[in-house]
Amino acid sequence: MKTLPGKTVERLSQYRRALITSLAANHNYIFSHELAAILHITAVQVRRDLMLIGYGSVMRKGYDVRELIRTIGTIIDAPTGLNVAIIGMGNLGRAITGYFMGKRTNMNIVAAFDVDPQKVGKVVAGVRCYHIDQMKKLKGELDISIAVLTVPPDQAVSLTSMLVSNSIRGIMNFTTVPLNVPDNIHLEEFDMITSIEKVAYFVKENGQQAGQ
Amino acid sequence: MKTLPGKTVERLSQYRRALITSLAANHNYIFSHELAAILHITAVQVRRDLMLIGYGSVMRKGYDVRELIRTIGTIIDAPTGLNVAIIGMGNLGRAITGYFMGKRTNMNIVAAFDVDPQKVGKVVAGVRCYHIDQMKKLKGELDISIAVLTVPPDQAVSLTSMLVSNSIRGIMNFTTVPLNVPDNIHLEEFDMITSIEKVAYFVKENGQQAGQ
DNA sequence: AATTAAATGTTAATAAAATAACAATGTTTT
DNA sequence: AAAACATTGTTATTTTATTAACATTTAATT
């Protein structure tokens, strides 16, 4: 299958979690417009995304929830599951670790790393924190593919080099520092300050008059 | 001025922080391609964004860093500054509060709210945590415009209703629950699980062969 | 002073994403 | 069994975002 658009992948992840919730509420079938309503998007968007992954329903009955969950899994999950490490066990690192607790995802947070001796050795939500110097060794042992970067800004660049030289395959960057990595490493960035400043901008604009 | 595209607003926020850093390093002028390099985007993108806000440089000298910082401020900042409240002082709430420390933004985190008696009364990074029941009262007193929602999933919907009925103007939703708010309230959402699953998908795809 | 070079601002082209349109399918109703 | 209806999958259109193209400006060089 051709690589899916990023936005579609994002929605598939959300569909799946909505479907799991829906299943827990004993809904075995779901219409595109119901799924759309949960995510506050349009039914067309849902159908188009499902078209892209080649999923079809028995018409007029809606989608088989269990089967759709499975299908989304075969598309977006790696066959073996991927292991994730949290780099920086501060508040954000702990928050993300907590987010994964009890979520049925294909990923496992297998380790956290930090430089702070206070944190090294501690276990948060089942995840052990190691000293960053052990990354090289544990990367292979624990088969870590993805790093979630939640360190202070001044350490972002140097730790990224370290990750790159350890052949990490994907990085989710939560620092406020834009990173640069080779093409074969997938990089996703999210900047808290930006996102909140964006809200502020649109609040200001909405205040004056209409508009998005 | 016409309302800017969301993506442009995001970049303006990032430009500004890059410029502040640049200024601290004693750079008084900056070329579009230099600014682009910091953010790992193209110079055209930078120039196009600045065109949208009507900013012009003295050609061949690059942009006056101080002036550009100011100009971006006049565009994206609200004249008076906007006050922000953190709803849910867990790990993520504390992380975000920390992110704002020392950042020169137009926004102030003026309060945090929680239900946990352990948290109520505590001060984190200069921000006091109040009981959520005091929201109604303090919203007006502290002139809170924006809420950052960092609560457990099961509380997201009810707290959002509370925020809406208290006439909040913008919400940044960090819970995994998609929210629905009236049109006059600006809602921005970010889902940690989705973002990391997205990285995993592209890591998987890149592993098999090429592609983004 | 002419030429070259480096940058900018803007219009044009392309690509990506979302939305609309609609024929096809199957269900229910009459 | 025909008609009306609800839902799907897909193609077409529109909108949004990015990239390319290029004329224009200014500085430096010959």
mmCIF file of N, CA and C in Angstrom, chain A residues 35-156:
data_model
loop_
_atom_site.group_PDB
_atom_site.id
_atom_site.type_symbol
_atom_site.label_atom_id
_atom_site.label_comp_id
_atom_site.label_asym_id
_atom_site.label_seq_id
_atom_site.Cartn_x
_atom_site.Cartn_y
_atom_site.Cartn_z
ATOM 1 N N LEU A 35 -19.114 8.039 13.753
ATOM 2 C CA LEU A 35 -17.690 8.169 14.027
ATOM 3 C C LEU A 35 -17.253 9.622 13.829
ATOM 4 N N ALA A 36 -17.781 10.221 12.773
ATOM 5 C CA ALA A 36 -17.470 11.625 12.495
ATOM 6 C C ALA A 36 -17.908 12.517 13.652
ATOM 7 N N ALA A 37 -19.098 12.242 14.183
ATOM 8 C CA ALA A 37 -19.624 13.081 15.264
ATOM 9 C C ALA A 37 -18.708 13.030 16.486
ATOM 10 N N ILE A 38 -18.185 11.852 16.792
ATOM 11 C CA ILE A 38 -17.308 11.717 17.957
ATOM 12 C C ILE A 38 -16.066 12.602 17.806
ATOM 13 N N LEU A 39 -15.549 12.635 16.584
ATOM 14 C CA LEU A 39 -14.326 13.411 16.352
ATOM 15 C C LEU A 39 -14.605 14.841 15.900
ATOM 16 N N HIS A 40 -15.879 15.147 15.705
ATOM 17 C CA HIS A 40 -16.272 16.474 15.242
ATOM 18 C C HIS A 40 -15.686 16.821 13.886
ATOM 19 N N ILE A 41 -15.775 15.826 13.025
ATOM 20 C CA ILE A 41 -15.403 16.059 11.631
ATOM 21 C C ILE A 41 -16.576 15.605 10.765
ATOM 22 N N THR A 42 -16.415 15.615 9.457
ATOM 23 C CA THR A 42 -17.529 15.235 8.593
ATOM 24 C C THR A 42 -17.479 13.745 8.260
ATOM 25 N N ALA A 43 -18.647 13.208 7.918
ATOM 26 C CA ALA A 43 -18.740 11.796 7.563
ATOM 27 C C ALA A 43 -17.951 11.507 6.287
ATOM 28 N N VAL A 44 -17.925 12.470 5.402
ATOM 29 C CA VAL A 44 -17.171 12.290 4.159
ATOM 30 C C VAL A 44 -15.687 12.068 4.461
ATOM 31 N N GLN A 45 -15.202 12.846 5.390
ATOM 32 C CA GLN A 45 -13.798 12.711 5.780
ATOM 33 C C GLN A 45 -13.511 11.298 6.265
ATOM 34 N N VAL A 46 -14.391 10.782 7.078
ATOM 35 C CA VAL A 46 -14.231 9.422 7.589
ATOM 36 C C VAL A 46 -14.234 8.418 6.436
ATOM 37 N N ARG A 47 -15.207 8.552 5.575
ATOM 38 C CA ARG A 47 -15.313 7.577 4.481
ATOM 39 C C ARG A 47 -14.119 7.651 3.551
ATOM 40 N N ARG A 48 -13.650 8.856 3.335
ATOM 41 C CA ARG A 48 -12.499 9.028 2.469
ATOM 42 C C ARG A 48 -11.248 8.384 3.083
ATOM 43 N N ASP A 49 -11.075 8.579 4.362
ATOM 44 C CA ASP A 49 -9.931 7.958 5.031
ATOM 45 C C ASP A 49 -10.025 6.431 4.937
ATOM 46 N N LEU A 50 -11.224 5.914 5.169
ATOM 47 C CA LEU A 50 -11.367 4.462 5.143
ATOM 48 C C LEU A 50 -11.210 3.929 3.726
ATOM 49 N N MET A 51 -11.604 4.723 2.759
ATOM 50 C CA MET A 51 -11.375 4.347 1.379
ATOM 51 C C MET A 51 -9.877 4.172 1.126
ATOM 52 N N LEU A 52 -9.101 5.107 1.667
ATOM 53 C CA LEU A 52 -7.649 5.063 1.451
ATOM 54 C C LEU A 52 -7.022 3.789 2.017
ATOM 55 N N ILE A 53 -7.605 3.263 3.077
ATOM 56 C CA ILE A 53 -7.049 2.014 3.618
ATOM 57 C C ILE A 53 -7.812 0.798 3.087
ATOM 58 N N GLY A 54 -8.697 1.073 2.156
ATOM 59 C CA GLY A 54 -9.371 -0.033 1.475
ATOM 60 C C GLY A 54 -10.359 -0.788 2.338
ATOM 61 N N TYR A 55 -10.921 -0.086 3.300
ATOM 62 C CA TYR A 55 -11.897 -0.780 4.144
ATOM 63 C C TYR A 55 -13.313 -0.571 3.646
ATOM 64 N N GLY A 56 -14.081 -1.629 3.609
ATOM 65 C CA GLY A 56 -15.458 -1.519 3.144
ATOM 66 C C GLY A 56 -16.428 -2.129 4.138
ATOM 67 N N SER A 57 -17.591 -1.551 4.211
ATOM 68 C CA SER A 57 -18.606 -2.068 5.127
ATOM 69 C C SER A 57 -19.670 -2.823 4.336
ATOM 70 N N VAL A 58 -20.513 -3.521 5.062
ATOM 71 C CA VAL A 58 -21.752 -3.989 4.440
ATOM 72 C C VAL A 58 -22.677 -2.777 4.436
ATOM 73 N N MET A 59 -23.053 -2.383 3.276
ATOM 74 C CA MET A 59 -23.740 -1.098 3.184
ATOM 75 C C MET A 59 -25.043 -1.073 3.987
ATOM 76 N N ARG A 60 -25.273 0.065 4.543
ATOM 77 C CA ARG A 60 -26.490 0.343 5.319
ATOM 78 C C ARG A 60 -26.452 -0.211 6.741
ATOM 79 N N LYS A 61 -25.418 -0.989 7.043
ATOM 80 C CA LYS A 61 -25.303 -1.493 8.405
ATOM 81 C C LYS A 61 -24.229 -0.743 9.184
ATOM 82 N N GLY A 62 -23.452 0.023 8.463
ATOM 83 C CA GLY A 62 -22.321 0.676 9.099
ATOM 84 C C GLY A 62 -21.115 -0.244 9.147
ATOM 85 N N TYR A 63 -20.062 0.221 9.810
ATOM 86 C CA TYR A 63 -18.815 -0.540 9.877
ATOM 87 C C TYR A 63 -18.827 -1.469 11.072
ATOM 88 N N ASP A 64 -18.272 -2.651 10.873
ATOM 89 C CA ASP A 64 -18.088 -3.595 11.970
ATOM 90 C C ASP A 64 -16.965 -3.067 12.850
ATOM 91 N N VAL A 65 -17.301 -2.695 14.058
ATOM 92 C CA VAL A 65 -16.346 -1.991 14.920
ATOM 93 C C VAL A 65 -15.089 -2.818 15.166
ATOM 94 N N ARG A 66 -15.292 -4.078 15.561
ATOM 95 C CA ARG A 66 -14.143 -4.941 15.837
ATOM 96 C C ARG A 66 -13.221 -5.069 14.624
ATOM 97 N N GLU A 67 -13.870 -5.284 13.497
ATOM 98 C CA GLU A 67 -13.088 -5.508 12.279
ATOM 99 C C GLU A 67 -12.343 -4.233 11.876
ATOM 100 N N LEU A 68 -13.009 -3.095 12.045
ATOM 101 C CA LEU A 68 -12.362 -1.839 11.675
ATOM 102 C C LEU A 68 -11.165 -1.557 12.579
ATOM 103 N N ILE A 69 -11.333 -1.850 13.854
ATOM 104 C CA ILE A 69 -10.201 -1.693 14.779
ATOM 105 C C ILE A 69 -9.023 -2.539 14.293
ATOM 106 N N ARG A 70 -9.340 -3.777 13.937
ATOM 107 C CA ARG A 70 -8.297 -4.687 13.446
ATOM 108 C C ARG A 70 -7.647 -4.157 12.173
ATOM 109 N N THR A 71 -8.491 -3.725 11.251
ATOM 110 C CA THR A 71 -7.966 -3.242 9.968
ATOM 111 C C THR A 71 -7.058 -2.031 10.158
ATOM 112 N N ILE A 72 -7.507 -1.090 10.957
ATOM 113 C CA ILE A 72 -6.665 0.088 11.210
ATOM 114 C C ILE A 72 -5.325 -0.365 11.774
ATOM 115 N N GLY A 73 -5.377 -1.357 12.654
ATOM 116 C CA GLY A 73 -4.138 -1.890 13.222
ATOM 117 C C GLY A 73 -3.201 -2.422 12.151
ATOM 118 N N THR A 74 -3.739 -3.170 11.212
ATOM 119 C CA THR A 74 -2.858 -3.746 10.187
ATOM 120 C C THR A 74 -2.234 -2.658 9.320
ATOM 121 N N ILE A 75 -2.896 -1.526 9.262
ATOM 122 C CA ILE A 75 -2.368 -0.442 8.437
ATOM 123 C C ILE A 75 -1.357 0.408 9.193
ATOM 124 N N ILE A 76 -1.721 0.850 10.375
ATOM 125 C CA ILE A 76 -0.831 1.824 11.030
ATOM 126 C C ILE A 76 0.168 1.192 12.002
ATOM 127 N N ASP A 77 -0.093 -0.021 12.455
ATOM 128 C CA ASP A 77 0.851 -0.616 13.391
ATOM 129 C C ASP A 77 1.980 -1.351 12.673
ATOM 130 N N ALA A 78 3.144 -1.299 13.275
ATOM 131 C CA ALA A 78 4.225 -2.151 12.798
ATOM 132 C C ALA A 78 3.907 -3.577 13.254
ATOM 133 N N PRO A 79 4.251 -4.576 12.426
ATOM 134 C CA PRO A 79 3.869 -5.962 12.740
ATOM 135 C C PRO A 79 4.317 -6.402 14.127
ATOM 136 N N THR A 80 5.489 -5.967 14.525
ATOM 137 C CA THR A 80 6.018 -6.467 15.796
ATOM 138 C C THR A 80 5.778 -5.529 16.965
ATOM 139 N N GLY A 81 5.295 -4.351 16.694
ATOM 140 C CA GLY A 81 5.212 -3.349 17.755
ATOM 141 C C GLY A 81 6.528 -2.604 17.838
ATOM 142 N N LEU A 82 6.471 -1.366 18.233
ATOM 143 C CA LEU A 82 7.701 -0.577 18.301
ATOM 144 C C LEU A 82 7.942 -0.117 19.730
ATOM 145 N N ASN A 83 9.193 -0.091 20.088
ATOM 146 C CA ASN A 83 9.556 0.324 21.440
ATOM 147 C C ASN A 83 9.985 1.786 21.479
ATOM 148 N N VAL A 84 9.553 2.438 22.535
ATOM 149 C CA VAL A 84 9.728 3.879 22.670
ATOM 150 C C VAL A 84 10.530 4.189 23.924
ATOM 151 N N ALA A 85 11.392 5.179 23.824
ATOM 152 C CA ALA A 85 12.103 5.669 25.012
ATOM 153 C C ALA A 85 11.773 7.139 25.231
ATOM 154 N N ILE A 86 11.606 7.495 26.483
ATOM 155 C CA ILE A 86 11.401 8.887 26.855
ATOM 156 C C ILE A 86 12.756 9.482 27.209
ATOM 157 N N ILE A 87 13.123 10.546 26.520
ATOM 158 C CA ILE A 87 14.404 11.185 26.829
ATOM 159 C C ILE A 87 14.109 12.439 27.640
ATOM 160 N N GLY A 88 14.334 12.351 28.924
ATOM 161 C CA GLY A 88 14.056 13.474 29.821
ATOM 162 C C GLY A 88 12.839 13.167 30.671
ATOM 163 N N MET A 89 13.078 12.750 31.917
ATOM 164 C CA MET A 89 11.969 12.304 32.758
ATOM 165 C C MET A 89 11.500 13.423 33.682
ATOM 166 N N GLY A 90 11.318 14.603 33.101
ATOM 167 C CA GLY A 90 10.728 15.702 33.863
ATOM 168 C C GLY A 90 9.222 15.573 33.874
ATOM 169 N N ASN A 91 8.557 16.678 34.131
ATOM 170 C CA ASN A 91 7.095 16.653 34.185
ATOM 171 C C ASN A 91 6.487 16.132 32.896
ATOM 172 N N LEU A 92 7.005 16.605 31.773
ATOM 173 C CA LEU A 92 6.412 16.195 30.508
ATOM 174 C C LEU A 92 6.672 14.724 30.223
ATOM 175 N N GLY A 93 7.892 14.287 30.476
ATOM 176 C CA GLY A 93 8.205 12.875 30.289
ATOM 177 C C GLY A 93 7.271 11.990 31.111
ATOM 178 N N ARG A 94 7.072 12.378 32.355
ATOM 179 C CA ARG A 94 6.179 11.585 33.209
ATOM 180 C C ARG A 94 4.741 11.656 32.704
ATOM 181 N N ALA A 95 4.353 12.835 32.221
ATOM 182 C CA ALA A 95 2.987 12.979 31.715
ATOM 183 C C ALA A 95 2.741 12.028 30.550
ATOM 184 N N ILE A 96 3.672 11.989 29.633
ATOM 185 C CA ILE A 96 3.499 11.140 28.455
ATOM 186 C C ILE A 96 3.497 9.675 28.848
ATOM 187 N N THR A 97 4.405 9.319 29.738
ATOM 188 C CA THR A 97 4.428 7.944 30.228
ATOM 189 C C THR A 97 3.053 7.569 30.788
ATOM 190 N N GLY A 98 2.493 8.480 31.546
ATOM 191 C CA GLY A 98 1.167 8.244 32.110
ATOM 192 C C GLY A 98 0.089 8.112 31.046
ATOM 193 N N TYR A 99 0.181 8.920 30.009
ATOM 194 C CA TYR A 99 -0.801 8.873 28.924
ATOM 195 C C TYR A 99 -0.902 7.480 28.315
ATOM 196 N N PHE A 100 0.238 6.803 28.250
ATOM 197 C CA PHE A 100 0.255 5.496 27.593
ATOM 198 C C PHE A 100 -0.304 4.378 28.460
ATOM 199 N N MET A 101 -0.326 4.627 29.764
ATOM 200 C CA MET A 101 -0.833 3.627 30.697
ATOM 201 C C MET A 101 -2.251 3.225 30.315
ATOM 202 N N GLY A 102 -2.435 1.947 30.130
ATOM 203 C CA GLY A 102 -3.793 1.453 29.912
ATOM 204 C C GLY A 102 -4.320 1.702 28.509
ATOM 205 N N LYS A 103 -3.592 2.505 27.734
ATOM 206 C CA LYS A 103 -4.000 2.694 26.343
ATOM 207 C C LYS A 103 -3.547 1.477 25.552
ATOM 208 N N ARG A 104 -4.423 0.969 24.752
ATOM 209 C CA ARG A 104 -4.049 -0.186 23.949
ATOM 210 C C ARG A 104 -3.399 0.306 22.671
ATOM 211 N N THR A 105 -2.104 0.513 22.731
ATOM 212 C CA THR A 105 -1.417 0.903 21.508
ATOM 213 C C THR A 105 -0.424 -0.189 21.168
ATOM 214 N N ASN A 106 0.129 -0.048 20.016
ATOM 215 C CA ASN A 106 1.090 -1.008 19.514
ATOM 216 C C ASN A 106 2.504 -0.669 19.995
ATOM 217 N N MET A 107 2.578 0.388 20.787
ATOM 218 C CA MET A 107 3.905 0.828 21.220
ATOM 219 C C MET A 107 4.083 0.599 22.706
ATOM 220 N N ASN A 108 5.316 0.341 23.084
ATOM 221 C CA ASN A 108 5.629 0.179 24.495
ATOM 222 C C ASN A 108 6.707 1.166 24.887
ATOM 223 N N ILE A 109 6.461 1.866 25.956
ATOM 224 C CA ILE A 109 7.539 2.683 26.506
ATOM 225 C C ILE A 109 8.393 1.746 27.333
ATOM 226 N N VAL A 110 9.599 1.512 26.862
ATOM 227 C CA VAL A 110 10.432 0.495 27.510
ATOM 228 C C VAL A 110 11.512 1.090 28.408
ATOM 229 N N ALA A 111 11.728 2.389 28.280
ATOM 230 C CA ALA A 111 12.744 3.001 29.126
ATOM 231 C C ALA A 111 12.603 4.512 29.115
ATOM 232 N N ALA A 112 13.134 5.114 30.172
ATOM 233 C CA ALA A 112 13.280 6.560 30.193
ATOM 234 C C ALA A 112 14.743 6.850 30.485
ATOM 235 N N PHE A 113 15.195 8.017 30.043
ATOM 236 C CA PHE A 113 16.591 8.397 30.279
ATOM 237 C C PHE A 113 16.643 9.816 30.814
ATOM 238 N N ASP A 114 17.627 10.037 31.686
ATOM 239 C CA ASP A 114 17.792 11.378 32.227
ATOM 240 C C ASP A 114 19.231 11.518 32.708
ATOM 241 N N VAL A 115 19.614 12.747 33.010
ATOM 242 C CA VAL A 115 20.954 12.944 33.578
ATOM 243 C C VAL A 115 20.888 13.148 35.084
ATOM 244 N N ASP A 116 19.729 13.518 35.557
ATOM 245 C CA ASP A 116 19.553 13.835 36.965
ATOM 246 C C ASP A 116 19.654 12.561 37.829
ATOM 247 N N PRO A 117 20.636 12.512 38.720
ATOM 248 C CA PRO A 117 20.813 11.322 39.569
ATOM 249 C C PRO A 117 19.577 11.040 40.429
ATOM 250 N N GLN A 118 18.836 12.104 40.713
ATOM 251 C CA GLN A 118 17.586 11.948 41.473
ATOM 252 C C GLN A 118 16.566 11.102 40.717
ATOM 253 N N LYS A 119 16.626 11.164 39.413
ATOM 254 C CA LYS A 119 15.629 10.468 38.608
ATOM 255 C C LYS A 119 16.090 9.075 38.184
ATOM 256 N N VAL A 120 17.394 8.968 37.924
ATOM 257 C CA VAL A 120 17.933 7.682 37.487
ATOM 258 C C VAL A 120 17.653 6.612 38.546
ATOM 259 N N GLY A 121 17.144 5.489 38.084
ATOM 260 C CA GLY A 121 16.847 4.397 39.005
ATOM 261 C C GLY A 121 15.384 4.348 39.407
ATOM 262 N N LYS A 122 14.710 5.492 39.339
ATOM 263 C CA LYS A 122 13.284 5.547 39.692
ATOM 264 C C LYS A 122 12.438 4.856 38.620
ATOM 265 N N VAL A 123 11.278 4.390 39.041
ATOM 266 C CA VAL A 123 10.342 3.767 38.113
ATOM 267 C C VAL A 123 9.030 4.556 38.134
ATOM 268 N N VAL A 124 8.616 5.036 36.997
ATOM 269 C CA VAL A 124 7.362 5.791 36.896
ATOM 270 C C VAL A 124 6.404 5.041 35.986
ATOM 271 N N ALA A 125 5.244 4.718 36.508
ATOM 272 C CA ALA A 125 4.244 4.006 35.723
ATOM 273 C C ALA A 125 4.839 2.784 35.018
ATOM 274 N N GLY A 126 5.686 2.097 35.759
ATOM 275 C CA GLY A 126 6.255 0.868 35.209
ATOM 276 C C GLY A 126 7.460 1.061 34.303
ATOM 277 N N VAL A 127 7.857 2.306 34.129
ATOM 278 C CA VAL A 127 8.983 2.586 33.234
ATOM 279 C C VAL A 127 10.206 3.004 34.057
ATOM 280 N N ARG A 128 11.296 2.297 33.839
ATOM 281 C CA ARG A 128 12.505 2.584 34.591
ATOM 282 C C ARG A 128 13.300 3.701 33.927
ATOM 283 N N CYS A 129 13.873 4.543 34.757
ATOM 284 C CA CYS A 129 14.697 5.647 34.260
ATOM 285 C C CYS A 129 16.185 5.309 34.381
ATOM 286 N N TYR A 130 16.877 5.364 33.261
ATOM 287 C CA TYR A 130 18.317 5.080 33.223
ATOM 288 C C TYR A 130 19.092 6.369 32.991
ATOM 289 N N HIS A 131 20.386 6.296 33.276
ATOM 290 C CA HIS A 131 21.227 7.447 32.937
ATOM 291 C C HIS A 131 21.417 7.496 31.427
ATOM 292 N N ILE A 132 21.438 8.696 30.922
ATOM 293 C CA ILE A 132 21.510 8.897 29.474
ATOM 294 C C ILE A 132 22.726 8.222 28.838
ATOM 295 N N ASP A 133 23.780 8.080 29.630
ATOM 296 C CA ASP A 133 24.984 7.419 29.110
ATOM 297 C C ASP A 133 24.741 5.950 28.741
ATOM 298 N N GLN A 134 23.677 5.402 29.259
ATOM 299 C CA GLN A 134 23.397 3.992 28.981
ATOM 300 C C GLN A 134 22.578 3.794 27.711
ATOM 301 N N MET A 135 22.260 4.882 27.104
ATOM 302 C CA MET A 135 21.435 4.814 25.899
ATOM 303 C C MET A 135 22.035 3.876 24.859
ATOM 304 N N LYS A 136 23.294 4.087 24.563
ATOM 305 C CA LYS A 136 23.977 3.299 23.523
ATOM 306 C C LYS A 136 23.780 1.799 23.778
ATOM 307 N N LYS A 137 24.020 1.437 25.020
ATOM 308 C CA LYS A 137 23.927 0.029 25.398
ATOM 309 C C LYS A 137 22.473 -0.479 25.330
ATOM 310 N N LEU A 138 21.567 0.289 25.903
ATOM 311 C CA LEU A 138 20.189 -0.187 26.041
ATOM 312 C C LEU A 138 19.374 -0.065 24.756
ATOM 313 N N LYS A 139 19.770 0.845 23.922
ATOM 314 C CA LYS A 139 19.074 1.008 22.637
ATOM 315 C C LYS A 139 18.943 -0.342 21.926
ATOM 316 N N GLY A 140 20.066 -1.075 21.861
ATOM 317 C CA GLY A 140 20.051 -2.383 21.218
ATOM 318 C C GLY A 140 19.326 -3.427 22.065
ATOM 319 N N GLU A 141 19.701 -3.494 23.306
ATOM 320 C CA GLU A 141 19.112 -4.484 24.216
ATOM 321 C C GLU A 141 17.591 -4.411 24.260
ATOM 322 N N LEU A 142 17.097 -3.187 24.319
ATOM 323 C CA LEU A 142 15.646 -3.011 24.462
ATOM 324 C C LEU A 142 14.972 -2.771 23.110
ATOM 325 N N ASP A 143 15.761 -2.754 22.064
ATOM 326 C CA ASP A 143 15.242 -2.585 20.712
ATOM 327 C C ASP A 143 14.388 -1.319 20.584
ATOM 328 N N ILE A 144 14.997 -0.208 20.948
ATOM 329 C CA ILE A 144 14.288 1.073 20.939
ATOM 330 C C ILE A 144 14.303 1.676 19.540
ATOM 331 N N SER A 145 13.146 1.988 19.019
ATOM 332 C CA SER A 145 13.045 2.567 17.673
ATOM 333 C C SER A 145 12.736 4.058 17.697
ATOM 334 N N ILE A 146 11.994 4.464 18.730
ATOM 335 C CA ILE A 146 11.473 5.823 18.755
ATOM 336 C C ILE A 146 11.859 6.522 20.051
ATOM 337 N N ALA A 147 12.256 7.780 19.910
ATOM 338 C CA ALA A 147 12.578 8.573 21.085
ATOM 339 C C ALA A 147 11.608 9.736 21.210
ATOM 340 N N VAL A 148 11.165 9.979 22.428
ATOM 341 C CA VAL A 148 10.317 11.132 22.708
ATOM 342 C C VAL A 148 11.162 12.112 23.500
ATOM 343 N N LEU A 149 11.413 13.251 22.893
ATOM 344 C CA LEU A 149 12.367 14.192 23.467
ATOM 345 C C LEU A 149 11.650 15.227 24.328
ATOM 346 N N THR A 150 11.900 15.140 25.626
ATOM 347 C CA THR A 150 11.235 16.031 26.586
ATOM 348 C C THR A 150 12.267 16.574 27.554
ATOM 349 N N VAL A 151 13.274 17.191 26.974
ATOM 350 C CA VAL A 151 14.374 17.724 27.787
ATOM 351 C C VAL A 151 14.368 19.243 27.720
ATOM 352 N N PRO A 152 15.115 19.905 28.609
ATOM 353 C CA PRO A 152 15.206 21.365 28.524
ATOM 354 C C PRO A 152 15.827 21.775 27.185
ATOM 355 N N PRO A 153 15.450 22.958 26.693
ATOM 356 C CA PRO A 153 15.856 23.433 25.370
ATOM 357 C C PRO A 153 17.366 23.342 25.113
ATOM 358 N N ASP A 154 18.158 23.683 26.106
ATOM 359 C CA ASP A 154 19.599 23.734 25.874
ATOM 360 C C ASP A 154 20.227 22.360 25.654
ATOM 361 N N GLN A 155 19.475 21.303 25.953
ATOM 362 C CA GLN A 155 20.031 19.964 25.751
ATOM 363 C C GLN A 155 19.483 19.286 24.499
ATOM 364 N N ALA A 156 18.547 19.951 23.848
ATOM 365 C CA ALA A 156 17.835 19.307 22.738
ATOM 366 C C ALA A 156 18.775 18.911 21.606
#
